[in-house]
Short mmCIF file of C-alpha atoms in Angstrom, two decimals:
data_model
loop_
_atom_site.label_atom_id
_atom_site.label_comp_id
_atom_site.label_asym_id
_atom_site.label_seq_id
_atom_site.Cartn_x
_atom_site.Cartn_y
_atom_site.Cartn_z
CA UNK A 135 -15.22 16.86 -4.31
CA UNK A 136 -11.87 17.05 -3.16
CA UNK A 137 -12.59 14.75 -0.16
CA UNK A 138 -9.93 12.16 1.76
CA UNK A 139 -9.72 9.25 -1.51
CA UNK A 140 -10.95 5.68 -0.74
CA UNK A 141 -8.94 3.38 -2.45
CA UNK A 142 -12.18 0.93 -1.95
CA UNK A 143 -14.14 3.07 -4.03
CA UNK A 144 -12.08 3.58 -7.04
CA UNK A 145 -11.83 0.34 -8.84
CA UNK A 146 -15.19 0.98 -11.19
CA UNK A 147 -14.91 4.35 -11.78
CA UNK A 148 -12.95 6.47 -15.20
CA UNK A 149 -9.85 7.76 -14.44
CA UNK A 150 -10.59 10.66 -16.46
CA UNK A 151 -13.20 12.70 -17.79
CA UNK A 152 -13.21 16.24 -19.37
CA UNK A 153 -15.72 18.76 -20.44
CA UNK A 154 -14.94 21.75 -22.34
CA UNK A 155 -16.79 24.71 -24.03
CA UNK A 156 -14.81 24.86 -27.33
CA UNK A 157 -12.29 22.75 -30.10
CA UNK A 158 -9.05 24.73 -29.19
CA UNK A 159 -9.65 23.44 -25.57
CA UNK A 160 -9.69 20.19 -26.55
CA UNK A 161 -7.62 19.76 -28.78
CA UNK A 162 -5.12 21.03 -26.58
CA UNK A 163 -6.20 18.50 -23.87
CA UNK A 164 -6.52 15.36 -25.86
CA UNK A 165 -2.30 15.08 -26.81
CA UNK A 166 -2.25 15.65 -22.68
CA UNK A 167 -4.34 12.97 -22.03
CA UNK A 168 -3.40 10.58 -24.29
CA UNK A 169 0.23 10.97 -23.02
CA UNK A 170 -0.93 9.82 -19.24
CA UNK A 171 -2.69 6.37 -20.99
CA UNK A 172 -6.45 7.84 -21.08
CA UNK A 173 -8.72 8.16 -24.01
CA UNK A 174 -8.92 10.72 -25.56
CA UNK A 175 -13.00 9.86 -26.05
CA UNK A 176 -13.39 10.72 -22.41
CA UNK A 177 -13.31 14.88 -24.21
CA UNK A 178 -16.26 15.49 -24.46
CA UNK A 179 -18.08 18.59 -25.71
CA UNK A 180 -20.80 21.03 -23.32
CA UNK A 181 -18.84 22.38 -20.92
CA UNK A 182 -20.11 22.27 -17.21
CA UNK A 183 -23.98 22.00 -18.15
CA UNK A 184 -23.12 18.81 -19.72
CA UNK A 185 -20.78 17.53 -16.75
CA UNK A 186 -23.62 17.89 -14.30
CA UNK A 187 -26.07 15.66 -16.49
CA UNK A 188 -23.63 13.14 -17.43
CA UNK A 189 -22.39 13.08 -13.91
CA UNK A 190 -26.11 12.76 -12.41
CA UNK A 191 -26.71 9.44 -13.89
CA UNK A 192 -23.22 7.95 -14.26
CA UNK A 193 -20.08 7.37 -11.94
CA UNK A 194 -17.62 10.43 -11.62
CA UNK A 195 -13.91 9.80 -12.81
CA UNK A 196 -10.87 9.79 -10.41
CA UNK A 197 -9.78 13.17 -12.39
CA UNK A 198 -12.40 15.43 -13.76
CA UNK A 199 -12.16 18.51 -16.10
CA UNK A 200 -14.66 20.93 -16.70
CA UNK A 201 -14.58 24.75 -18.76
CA UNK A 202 -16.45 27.00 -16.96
CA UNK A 203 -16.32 29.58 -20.16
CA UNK A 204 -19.92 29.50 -20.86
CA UNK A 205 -20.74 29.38 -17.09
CA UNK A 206 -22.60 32.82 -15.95
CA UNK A 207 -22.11 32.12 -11.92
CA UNK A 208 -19.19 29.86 -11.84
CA UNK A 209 -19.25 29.63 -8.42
CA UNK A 210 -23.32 28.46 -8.17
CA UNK A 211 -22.29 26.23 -11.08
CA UNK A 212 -19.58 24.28 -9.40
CA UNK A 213 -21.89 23.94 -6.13
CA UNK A 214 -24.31 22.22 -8.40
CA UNK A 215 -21.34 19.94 -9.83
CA UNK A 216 -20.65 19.17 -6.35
CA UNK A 217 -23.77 17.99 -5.63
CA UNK A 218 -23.38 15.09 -8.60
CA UNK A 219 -19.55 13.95 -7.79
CA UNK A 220 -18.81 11.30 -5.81
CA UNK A 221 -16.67 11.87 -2.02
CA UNK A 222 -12.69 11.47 -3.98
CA UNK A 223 -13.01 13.01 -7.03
CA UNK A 224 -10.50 15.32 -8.08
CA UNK A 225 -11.48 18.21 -9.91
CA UNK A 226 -9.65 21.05 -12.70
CA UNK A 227 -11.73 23.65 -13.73
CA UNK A 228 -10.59 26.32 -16.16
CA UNK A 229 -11.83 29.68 -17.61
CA UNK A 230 -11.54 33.18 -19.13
CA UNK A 231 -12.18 35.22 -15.86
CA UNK A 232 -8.87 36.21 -14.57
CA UNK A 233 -9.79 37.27 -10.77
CA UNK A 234 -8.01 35.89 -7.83
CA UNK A 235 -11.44 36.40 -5.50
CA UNK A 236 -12.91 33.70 -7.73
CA UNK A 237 -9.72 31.38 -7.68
CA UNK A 238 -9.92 31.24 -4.09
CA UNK A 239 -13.77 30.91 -3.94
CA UNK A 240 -13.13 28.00 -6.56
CA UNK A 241 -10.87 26.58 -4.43
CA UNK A 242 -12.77 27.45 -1.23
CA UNK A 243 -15.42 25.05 -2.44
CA UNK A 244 -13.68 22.23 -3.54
CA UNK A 245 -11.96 22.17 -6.43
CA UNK A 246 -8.27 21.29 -7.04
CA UNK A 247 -6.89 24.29 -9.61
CA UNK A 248 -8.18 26.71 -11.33
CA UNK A 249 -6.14 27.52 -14.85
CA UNK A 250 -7.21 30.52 -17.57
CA UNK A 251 -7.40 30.08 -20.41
CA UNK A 252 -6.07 30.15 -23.30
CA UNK A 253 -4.35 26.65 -21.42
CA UNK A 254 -0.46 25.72 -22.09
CA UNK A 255 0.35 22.14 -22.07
CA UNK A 256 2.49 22.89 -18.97
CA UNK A 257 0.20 24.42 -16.80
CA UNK A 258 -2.05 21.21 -17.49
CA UNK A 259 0.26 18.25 -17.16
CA UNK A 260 1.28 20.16 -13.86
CA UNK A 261 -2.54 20.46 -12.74
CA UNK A 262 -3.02 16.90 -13.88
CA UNK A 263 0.30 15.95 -12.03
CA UNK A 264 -0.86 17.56 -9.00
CA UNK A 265 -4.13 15.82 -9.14
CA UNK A 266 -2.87 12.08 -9.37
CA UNK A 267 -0.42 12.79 -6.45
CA UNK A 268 -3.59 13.88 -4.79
CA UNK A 269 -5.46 10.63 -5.72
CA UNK A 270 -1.92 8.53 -4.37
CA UNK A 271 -1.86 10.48 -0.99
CA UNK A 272 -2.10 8.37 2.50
CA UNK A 273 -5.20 9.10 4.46
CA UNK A 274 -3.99 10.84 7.59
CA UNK A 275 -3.98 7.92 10.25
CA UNK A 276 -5.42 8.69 14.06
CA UNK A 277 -1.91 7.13 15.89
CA UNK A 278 -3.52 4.75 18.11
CA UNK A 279 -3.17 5.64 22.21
CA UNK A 280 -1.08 2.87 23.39
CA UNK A 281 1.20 3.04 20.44
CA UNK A 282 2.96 6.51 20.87
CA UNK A 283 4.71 7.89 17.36
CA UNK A 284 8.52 6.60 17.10
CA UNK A 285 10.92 9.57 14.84
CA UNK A 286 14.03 7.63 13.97
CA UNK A 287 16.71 9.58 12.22
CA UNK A 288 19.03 7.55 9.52
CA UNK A 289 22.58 8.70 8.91
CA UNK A 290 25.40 7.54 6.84
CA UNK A 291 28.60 8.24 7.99
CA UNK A 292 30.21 8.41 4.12
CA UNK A 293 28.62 8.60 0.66
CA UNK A 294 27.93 5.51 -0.61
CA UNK A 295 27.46 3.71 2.98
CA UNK A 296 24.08 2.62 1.71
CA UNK A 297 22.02 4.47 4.69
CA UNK A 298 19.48 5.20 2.30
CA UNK A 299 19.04 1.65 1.55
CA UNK A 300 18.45 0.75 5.33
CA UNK A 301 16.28 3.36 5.90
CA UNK A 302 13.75 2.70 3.12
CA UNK A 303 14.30 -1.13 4.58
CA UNK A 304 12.98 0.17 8.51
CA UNK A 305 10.17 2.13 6.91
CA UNK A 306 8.96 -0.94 4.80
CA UNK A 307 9.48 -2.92 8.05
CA UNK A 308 7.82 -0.80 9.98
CA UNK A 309 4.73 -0.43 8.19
CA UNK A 310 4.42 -4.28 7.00
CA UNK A 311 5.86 -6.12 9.47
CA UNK A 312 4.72 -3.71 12.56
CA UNK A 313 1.91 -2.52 11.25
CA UNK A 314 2.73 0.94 11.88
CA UNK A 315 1.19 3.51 9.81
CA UNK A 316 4.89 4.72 8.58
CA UNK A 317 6.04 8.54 7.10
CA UNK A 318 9.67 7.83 4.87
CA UNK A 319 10.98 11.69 4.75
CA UNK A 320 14.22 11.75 2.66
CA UNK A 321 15.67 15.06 3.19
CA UNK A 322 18.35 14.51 0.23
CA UNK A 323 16.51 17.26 -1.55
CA UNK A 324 18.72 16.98 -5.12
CA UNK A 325 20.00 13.70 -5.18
CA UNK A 326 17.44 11.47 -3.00
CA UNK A 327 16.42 7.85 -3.75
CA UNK A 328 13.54 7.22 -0.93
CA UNK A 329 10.99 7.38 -3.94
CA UNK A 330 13.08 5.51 -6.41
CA UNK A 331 13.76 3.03 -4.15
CA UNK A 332 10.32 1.97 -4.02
CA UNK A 333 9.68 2.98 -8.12
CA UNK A 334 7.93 6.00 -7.16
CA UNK A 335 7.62 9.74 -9.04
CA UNK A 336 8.86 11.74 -6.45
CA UNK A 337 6.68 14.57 -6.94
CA UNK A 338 6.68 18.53 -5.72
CA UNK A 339 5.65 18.17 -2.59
CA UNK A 340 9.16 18.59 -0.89
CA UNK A 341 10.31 21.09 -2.72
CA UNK A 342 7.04 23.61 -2.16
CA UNK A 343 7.08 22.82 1.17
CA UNK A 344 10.80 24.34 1.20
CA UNK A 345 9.60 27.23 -1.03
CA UNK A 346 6.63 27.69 0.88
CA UNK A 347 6.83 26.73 4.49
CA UNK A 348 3.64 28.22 5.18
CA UNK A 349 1.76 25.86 3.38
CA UNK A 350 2.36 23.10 5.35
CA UNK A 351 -0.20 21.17 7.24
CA UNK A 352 -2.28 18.34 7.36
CA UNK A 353 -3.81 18.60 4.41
CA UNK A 354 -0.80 19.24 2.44
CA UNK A 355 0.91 16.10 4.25
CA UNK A 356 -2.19 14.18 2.60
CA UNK A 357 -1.90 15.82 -0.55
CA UNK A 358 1.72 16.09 -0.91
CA UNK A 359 2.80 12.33 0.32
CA UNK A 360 2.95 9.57 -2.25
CA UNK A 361 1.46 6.20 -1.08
CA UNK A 362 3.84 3.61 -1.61
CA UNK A 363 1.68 0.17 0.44
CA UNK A 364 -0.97 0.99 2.39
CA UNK A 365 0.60 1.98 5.24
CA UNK A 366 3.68 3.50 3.75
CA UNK A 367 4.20 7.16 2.59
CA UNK A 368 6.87 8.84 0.61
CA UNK A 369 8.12 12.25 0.58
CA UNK A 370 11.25 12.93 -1.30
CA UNK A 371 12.21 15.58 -4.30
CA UNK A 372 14.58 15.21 -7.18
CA UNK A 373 15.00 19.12 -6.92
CA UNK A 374 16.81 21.02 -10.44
CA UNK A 375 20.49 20.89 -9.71
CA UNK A 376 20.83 24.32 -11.60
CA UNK A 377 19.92 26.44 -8.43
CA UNK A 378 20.23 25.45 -4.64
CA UNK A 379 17.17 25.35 -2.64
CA UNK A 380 17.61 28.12 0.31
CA UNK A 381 16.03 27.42 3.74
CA UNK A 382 16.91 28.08 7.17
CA UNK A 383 15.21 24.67 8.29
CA UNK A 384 11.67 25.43 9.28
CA UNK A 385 10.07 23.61 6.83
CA UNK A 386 11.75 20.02 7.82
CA UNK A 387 10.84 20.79 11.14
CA UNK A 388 7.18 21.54 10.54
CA UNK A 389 7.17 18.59 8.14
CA UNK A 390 8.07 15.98 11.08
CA UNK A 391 5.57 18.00 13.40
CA UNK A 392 3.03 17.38 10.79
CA UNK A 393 3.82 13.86 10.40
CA UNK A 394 3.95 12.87 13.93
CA UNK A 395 0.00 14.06 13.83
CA UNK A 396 -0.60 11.91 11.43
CA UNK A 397 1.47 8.76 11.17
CA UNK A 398 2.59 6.07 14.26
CA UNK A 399 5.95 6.17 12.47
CA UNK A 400 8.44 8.33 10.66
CA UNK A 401 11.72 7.51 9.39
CA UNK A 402 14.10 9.97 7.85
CA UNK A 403 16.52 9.88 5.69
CA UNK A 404 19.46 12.47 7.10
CA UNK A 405 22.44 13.36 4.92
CA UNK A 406 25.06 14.16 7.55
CA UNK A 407 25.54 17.63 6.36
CA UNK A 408 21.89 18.64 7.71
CA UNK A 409 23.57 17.91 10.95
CA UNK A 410 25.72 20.58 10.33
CA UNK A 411 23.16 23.07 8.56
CA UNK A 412 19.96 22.05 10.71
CA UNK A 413 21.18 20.70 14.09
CA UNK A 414 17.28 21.39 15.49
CA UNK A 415 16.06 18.47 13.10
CA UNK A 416 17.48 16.17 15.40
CA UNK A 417 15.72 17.04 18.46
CA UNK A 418 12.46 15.27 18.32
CA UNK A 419 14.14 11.91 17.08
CA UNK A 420 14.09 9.28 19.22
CA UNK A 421 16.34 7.06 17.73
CA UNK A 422 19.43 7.79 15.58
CA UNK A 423 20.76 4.71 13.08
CA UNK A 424 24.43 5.29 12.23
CA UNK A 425 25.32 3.53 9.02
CA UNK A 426 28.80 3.41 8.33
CA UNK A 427 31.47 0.87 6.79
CA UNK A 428 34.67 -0.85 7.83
CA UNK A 429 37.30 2.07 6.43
CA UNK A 430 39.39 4.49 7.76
CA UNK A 431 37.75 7.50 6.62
CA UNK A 432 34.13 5.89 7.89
CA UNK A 433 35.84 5.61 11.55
CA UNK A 434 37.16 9.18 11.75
CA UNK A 435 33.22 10.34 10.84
CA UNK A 436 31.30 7.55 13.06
CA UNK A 437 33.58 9.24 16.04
CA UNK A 438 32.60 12.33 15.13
CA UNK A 439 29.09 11.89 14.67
CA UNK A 440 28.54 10.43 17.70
CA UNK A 441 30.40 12.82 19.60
CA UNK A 442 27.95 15.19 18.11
CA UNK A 443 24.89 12.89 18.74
CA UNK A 444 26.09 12.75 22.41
CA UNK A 445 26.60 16.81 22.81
CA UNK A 446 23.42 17.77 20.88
CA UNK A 447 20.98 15.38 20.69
CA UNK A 448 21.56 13.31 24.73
CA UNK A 449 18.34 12.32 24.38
CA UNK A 450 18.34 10.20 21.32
CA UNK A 451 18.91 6.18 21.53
CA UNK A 452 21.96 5.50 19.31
CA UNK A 453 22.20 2.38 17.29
CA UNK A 454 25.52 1.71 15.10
CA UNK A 455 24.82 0.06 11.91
CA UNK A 456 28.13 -1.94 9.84
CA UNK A 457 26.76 -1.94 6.42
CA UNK A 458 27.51 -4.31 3.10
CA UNK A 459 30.28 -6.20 5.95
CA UNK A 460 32.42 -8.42 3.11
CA UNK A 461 34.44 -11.18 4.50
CA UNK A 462 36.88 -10.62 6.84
CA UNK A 463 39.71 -11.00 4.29
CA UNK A 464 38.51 -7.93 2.39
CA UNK A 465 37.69 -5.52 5.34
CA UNK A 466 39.90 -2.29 5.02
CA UNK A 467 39.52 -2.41 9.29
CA UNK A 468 38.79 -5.43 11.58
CA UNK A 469 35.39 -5.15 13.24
CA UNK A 470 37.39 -5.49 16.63
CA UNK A 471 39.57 -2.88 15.49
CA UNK A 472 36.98 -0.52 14.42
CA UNK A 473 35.15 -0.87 17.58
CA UNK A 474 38.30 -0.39 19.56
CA UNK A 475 38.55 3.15 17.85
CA UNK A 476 35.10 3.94 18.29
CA UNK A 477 35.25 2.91 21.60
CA UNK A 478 31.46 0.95 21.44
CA UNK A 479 30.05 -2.17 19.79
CA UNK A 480 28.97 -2.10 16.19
CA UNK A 481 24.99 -2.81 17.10
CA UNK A 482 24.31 -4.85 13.48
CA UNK A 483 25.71 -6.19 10.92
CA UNK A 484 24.48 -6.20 7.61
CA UNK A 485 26.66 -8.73 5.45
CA UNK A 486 27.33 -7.53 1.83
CA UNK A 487 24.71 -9.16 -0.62
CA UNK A 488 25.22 -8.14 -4.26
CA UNK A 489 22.72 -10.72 -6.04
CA UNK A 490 19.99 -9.05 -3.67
CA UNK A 491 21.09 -5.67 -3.96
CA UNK A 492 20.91 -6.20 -8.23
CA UNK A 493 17.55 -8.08 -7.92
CA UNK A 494 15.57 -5.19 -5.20
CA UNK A 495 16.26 -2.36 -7.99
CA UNK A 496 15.62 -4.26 -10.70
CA UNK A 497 12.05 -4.70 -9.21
CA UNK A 498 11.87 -1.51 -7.55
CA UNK A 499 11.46 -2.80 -4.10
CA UNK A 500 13.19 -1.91 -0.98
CA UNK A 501 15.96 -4.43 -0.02
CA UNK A 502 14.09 -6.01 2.61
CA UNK A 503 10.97 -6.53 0.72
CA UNK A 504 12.93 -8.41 -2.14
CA UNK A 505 14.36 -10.41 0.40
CA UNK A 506 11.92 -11.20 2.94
CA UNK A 507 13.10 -14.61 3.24
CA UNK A 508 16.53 -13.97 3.03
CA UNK A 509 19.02 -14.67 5.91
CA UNK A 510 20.89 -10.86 4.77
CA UNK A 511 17.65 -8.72 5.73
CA UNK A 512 17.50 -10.78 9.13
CA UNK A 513 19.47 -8.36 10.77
CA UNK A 514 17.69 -5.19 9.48
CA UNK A 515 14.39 -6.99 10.56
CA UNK A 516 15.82 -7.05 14.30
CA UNK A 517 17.44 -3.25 13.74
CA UNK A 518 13.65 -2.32 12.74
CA UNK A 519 12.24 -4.32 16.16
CA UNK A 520 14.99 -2.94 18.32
CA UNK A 521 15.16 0.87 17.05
CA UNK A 522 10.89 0.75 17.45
CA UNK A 523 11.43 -0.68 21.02
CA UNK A 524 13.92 1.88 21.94
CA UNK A 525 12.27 5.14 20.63
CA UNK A 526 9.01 3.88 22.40
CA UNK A 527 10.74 3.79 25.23
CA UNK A 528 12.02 7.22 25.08
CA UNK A 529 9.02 8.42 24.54
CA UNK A 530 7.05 6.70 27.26
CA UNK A 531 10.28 8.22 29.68
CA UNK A 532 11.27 4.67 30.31
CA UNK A 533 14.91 5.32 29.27
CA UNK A 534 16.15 8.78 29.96
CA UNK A 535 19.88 7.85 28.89
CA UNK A 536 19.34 9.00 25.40
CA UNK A 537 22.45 9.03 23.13
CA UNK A 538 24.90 7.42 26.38
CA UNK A 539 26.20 4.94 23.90
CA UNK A 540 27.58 7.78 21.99
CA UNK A 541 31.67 8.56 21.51
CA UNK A 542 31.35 11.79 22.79
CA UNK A 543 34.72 13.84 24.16
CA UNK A 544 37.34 11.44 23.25
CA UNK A 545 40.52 12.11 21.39
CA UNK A 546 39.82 11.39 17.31
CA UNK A 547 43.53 11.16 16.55
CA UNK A 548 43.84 9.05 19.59
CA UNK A 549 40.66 6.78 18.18
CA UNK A 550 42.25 6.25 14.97
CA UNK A 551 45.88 5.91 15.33
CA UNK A 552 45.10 2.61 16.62
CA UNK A 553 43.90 1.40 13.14
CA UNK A 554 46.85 3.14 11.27
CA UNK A 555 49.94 0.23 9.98
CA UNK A 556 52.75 0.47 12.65
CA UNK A 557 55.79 1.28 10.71
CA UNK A 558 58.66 -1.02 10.53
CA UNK A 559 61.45 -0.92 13.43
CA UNK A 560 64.78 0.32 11.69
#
């Protein structure tokens, strides 16, 4: 029942069906269901006896819900609904038997949840929340042999630098324009956009994977993930801001383990203080995309990020990204100057383009998608080609030089007193 889904063979079937054993059930279900957009006709009354006829003789919905209350072997029972649902179909079943042996054996055999009754509202729009994040997961991809999996790591040097916005850009690149089956991880665990971005519902699937690392593995990666294209998977959180989430780590590590299994891609979306708190998340990446601006303050940190690319992560390829460049009249630094201090080339440019920016969220599309045509995504288009190129490199051992580009061991007061105004000769 709870089968890898087939988007083919979805578009005829009910997105939801329920069967319960008594009024109080469904009346508390029918408010739930309306609220998602599904009739509330799709209630119907006989519990799982009557789910297993219906189902026998008629397509199973997307999201099923039967009351196992008047069931005598639950477990026998829900074999038998098996039997009459269709490969994809997610199912809830609920009941008065509070025993943890028959949750797992529930689960063992296919179902999604198990609630008791009496049900709370809660516990079902979770369930039903749970379920639909289910139905939106990727299928796990087999990475094909000649196409090794490319990590690239995306990291703003400021707030506000807009690395987010390239790196949802390279993963909708990636997986449209290079076919790659593509993993977007944005590790901005409070505050993340990955899935808004795209005009996604984050979903839980981050934040239990921090709460319970030992959770995570393939199948949680295909439950977990919401499917933004067909090629293109989201994980991000928009955790409470009321308590911090505490974690040494482990769980963003096995997360990119886990998606290297099962995607040819995975971009993530680094806030530069997980250098500082995780410095191991860095060590299978392949390629590392500094975003940064033309300002002071975004010079001092591009030094000394890649000074700390160069030390701890040698083996990463190192592109430098200038972000939202305005004209030169407006720049706070030169480009030459800024180079000059970080003593490399700026890799790409990525000229400031307000009227596109405005338009992608208004249609909840990443900035290169609402501008596929447009001469400002050109350059992220070539990032995307180049950063691919260089972490398959890497990984075939091609290019053992890693991070060399990197501003590692030089002076930062010496790199920036070069951009500060010379005072006036008395």
């Amino acid at each position: 029942m709870n089968a890898p889904w087939k988007p083919a063979g979805v578009g005829h079937r009910e997105p939801f069906a329920a069967y319960v054993c008594d009024e109080t059930t469904a009346e508390t279900l029918r408010p739930i269901a309306s609220e998602l957009g599904w009739s509330v006709d799709k209630v119907s009354k006989g519990g799982l006896r009557n789910a297993v006829q219906s189902l026998s003789v008629s397509a199973s919905p997307q999201i099923l819900f039967v009351d196992l209350a008047e069931s005598g072997d639950p477990l026998n029972d829900i074999n038998a609904l098996a039997e009459v649902c269709e490969p994809g179909t997610v199912v809830i079943a609920a009941g008065q038997v509070n025993d943890v042996r028959l949750y797992r054996d529930l689960v063992a055999s296919g179902i999604q949840d198990y609630l008791l009754k009496p049900l709370h509202p809660d516990a079902l729009r979770d369930a039903f929340g749970h379920a639909q994040a289910m139905l939106n997961a990727p299928k796990a991809a087999e990475a094909a042999v000649d196409r090794p999996h490319c990590a690239i790591a995306v990291i703003g040097t400021r707030g506000g630098v807009g690395a987010s916005t390239v790196a949802t850009s390279l993963a909708w690149l990636l997986s449209e324009r290079e076919k790659r089956s593509t993993a977007l991880l944005d590790l901005d665990v409070h505050f993340g956009t990955g899935a808004l971005t795209l005009d996604l519902e984050p979903g839980r699937g981050l934040t239990d994977a921090i709460e319970n690392p030992s959770r995570i593995d393939g199948l949680f990666i295909e439950r977990a993930m919401v499917k933004a294209t067909e090629k293109l998977a989201v994980l991000s959180a928009e955790a409470p801001i009321n308590a911090p989430l505490m974690t040494d780590g482990a769980a963003f590590y096995q997360l990119q383990e886990e998606m290297r299994a099962a995607f040819e891609a995975t971009v993530v979306d680094l806030p530069r203080g997980m250098l500082v708190q995780h410095p191991h998340l860095i060590s299978d990446i392949q390629a590392a995309v500094v975003v940064t601006e033309l300002t002071l303050a975004a010079a001092r940190d591009t030094i000394r990020i890649l000074s700390w690319l160069k030390s701890n992560a040698p083996q990463t390829h190192v592109t430098v990204v200038a972000n939202r460049l305005h004209a030169s009249g407006q720049l706070e630094i030169s480009r030459k100057d800024f180079e000059g201090s970080i003593e490399r080339r700026i890799d790409c440019v990525i000229p400031f383009d307000q009227k596109l920016a405005a338009q992608a969220a208004k249609l909840g599309k990443p900035f290169a998608e609402a501008g596929k045509n447009s001469k400002t995504v050109a350059p992220i288009l070539d990032l995307a080609r180049h950063v691919l190129s260089a972490g398959e490199e890497l990984v075939a051992g091609k290019d053992g030089k890693g991070g060399g580009k990197g501003a590692g061991g030089k002076s930062l007061i010496g790199g920036l007193s070069a951009l500060l105004p010379k005072r006036a000769k008395k």
